[in-house]
Amino acid sequence: MSACFVGYSLLEKYLMVPTAIEVADTHLPLYTFPFPTITVCPANKVKRSIATKYLSEFFAPTNEKEATDVMWHIMSAFSLMQYPTYWRMKSHIKSVRDYLDYFSEINVTHFMITVLPKCDEIFQSCYWHGHTVDCCEIFSMQRTEEGFCYSFNSLTSAANEHCPLSEVLENEGVIEEDDVDWEGCVLRRNTATGTGTGLEFFLRKYPDSEQLGPEGQKDLDGISILVHTSYEFPDTGTGFHVPYKFGSRLSVRIQPQFTVSTDNIRALSIQTRGCMFPDEELLNIYHVYTETSCLAECRLHYILAMCKCRMYFFTVADDSFPICGTQHMLCVVKYSENLRFVHPPHRMGFTENEIIESLNCSCIPTCYDTEYDLEIGRSEDWHTAYQHYAYVDIHYGNLGVVKYQRDITFGWVDLLVSLGGVANLFLGFSLLSLLEILYWLFLATNLFITGKDENNVINVKPVQSIYIE
């Protein structure tokens, strides 16, 4: 009875198939994985002079003051069309409510790309591994929920979004690299730590005349920086701001932590293992699954469902809906509050309104995940940045990287060994002994059946002696 009870408990443990994460390596070499993606988003998304010229083709004002006021509100509304601060568009849209029809035919995507400050208007100079590089070659345009930005070492940017899934996984150290190199898909890596060994760049001061002011853009000036993996879109709202300040220096020390999963858990259901492999679900915004990208796509679909339009900075499965323009902005503002909170899996600790007014995204963590611990320091550096308005130095903090591994804690081999131990403890024999008894019983039964004659008598043939002369 005791053996049956313990054996049943072991069987239940096996059927539950729990997984666990353990430390696989505490000092993985830096070059094993690519340098993180650095996304730079300018505070001003709209270059005022270009935007005025663009909008004047749709609006013929009766006087110059009317033109200045109306177009400033329109370009400010477009500039503030970004997650999670959609609500800031409201005052601008209400101020020019009577003029919205003039701008309803604007191609918002084309407008935002046209008026976006160019790469050489943001960056003064760039360095990689301490060597001078062309900023506009290493930074390419990046789609984000904050609008159009510029990314370094990204596979989701406009220049590298053609990279296939195999190249993405290979560059992330998941599988072995092949001999075929896709153009732009080979990411940059690093082997050193400390100041001046990673990515460095100096910023230009964007002219005040081209900015929209504190009411027309998210931040007063400068840029925001987001650090993320190469195959996911940046999680807007989680970055840090770098203002235009003469002689300022920003130092960012990065310490990566990687979590991988063995092939043993791939056979488990997604609900059982609690994570998704990158190739198990294709997203509309990108062909690699990550939890961050899944949440971004969920927010896009919610706006699509509620306002019948799609945001200009991403694509969705159904492109028959128009891009969200001036006629949709108030609707986006109305439902923007629901975009910031995801439906919790359990009701514990949440009110009924919080449950109702939240997104049901059903996004689960990624089986391959990367976390970057950031140590940010701000100071003044007159020797390095005396001719620039901001100097940013992003580098690794330690030579070793911590690697975690997710695996099954109790597999079928463990079950077999445990049951054998239980049998030996309570019954005095092992499972192998039981198999041997069954084997010999089978042989004896077979011999008994095949060795009888027609009279049901067992014929035993004498052993013939063999003589060798």
Coordinates of N, CA and C in Angstrom, one line a residue, residues 302 337-360:
Y302 N -6.7 46.9 -30.5 CA -7.7 47.5 -29.7 C -8.1 48.8 -30.3
E337 N -6.9 55.5 -22.3 CA -6.7 55.1 -20.9 C -6.7 53.6 -20.7
N338 N -7.5 52.9 -21.6 CA -7.5 51.4 -21.5 C -6.3 50.7 -22.0
L339 N -5.4 51.5 -22.6 CA -4.2 50.9 -23.3 C -3.1 50.6 -22.3
R340 N -3.2 51.2 -21.1 CA -2.1 51.2 -20.2 C -2.1 50.0 -19.2
F341 N -3.2 49.3 -19.1 CA -3.4 48.3 -18.1 C -3.8 47.0 -18.8
V342 N -3.1 45.9 -18.6 CA -3.4 44.6 -19.2 C -4.3 43.8 -18.2
H343 N -5.3 43.1 -18.8 CA -6.2 42.3 -18.0 C -5.4 41.3 -17.1
P344 N -5.5 41.3 -15.8 CA -4.7 40.4 -15.0 C -5.3 39.0 -15.0
P345 N -4.5 37.9 -14.8 CA -5.0 36.6 -14.9 C -5.9 36.2 -13.8
H346 N -5.8 36.9 -12.6 CA -6.6 36.6 -11.5 C -7.2 38.0 -11.0
R347 N -8.3 37.9 -10.3 CA -9.0 39.1 -9.8 C -8.5 39.6 -8.5
M348 N -7.6 38.8 -7.9 CA -7.1 39.2 -6.5 C -6.5 40.6 -6.5
G349 N -7.0 41.5 -5.7 CA -6.4 42.8 -5.5 C -6.8 43.8 -6.6
F350 N -7.7 43.5 -7.5 CA -8.2 44.4 -8.5 C -9.7 44.7 -8.4
T351 N -10.1 45.9 -8.7 CA -11.5 46.2 -8.6 C -12.2 45.8 -9.9
E352 N -13.5 45.8 -9.9 CA -14.3 45.4 -11.0 C -14.1 46.3 -12.2
N353 N -13.9 47.6 -12.0 CA -13.7 48.6 -13.1 C -12.3 48.3 -13.7
E354 N -11.3 48.0 -12.8 CA -10.0 47.7 -13.4 C -10.0 46.5 -14.3
I355 N -10.8 45.6 -13.9 CA -10.9 44.3 -14.8 C -11.6 44.7 -16.1
I356 N -12.6 45.4 -16.0 CA -13.4 45.7 -17.2 C -12.6 46.7 -18.2
E357 N -12.0 47.7 -17.6 CA -11.3 48.7 -18.4 C -9.9 48.3 -18.6
S358 N -9.6 47.1 -19.1 CA -8.3 46.7 -19.3 C -8.2 45.8 -20.6
L359 N -7.1 45.7 -21.1 CA -6.9 44.9 -22.4 C -6.7 43.4 -22.0
N360 N -7.4 42.6 -22.8 CA -7.2 41.1 -22.6 C -6.3 40.7 -23.8

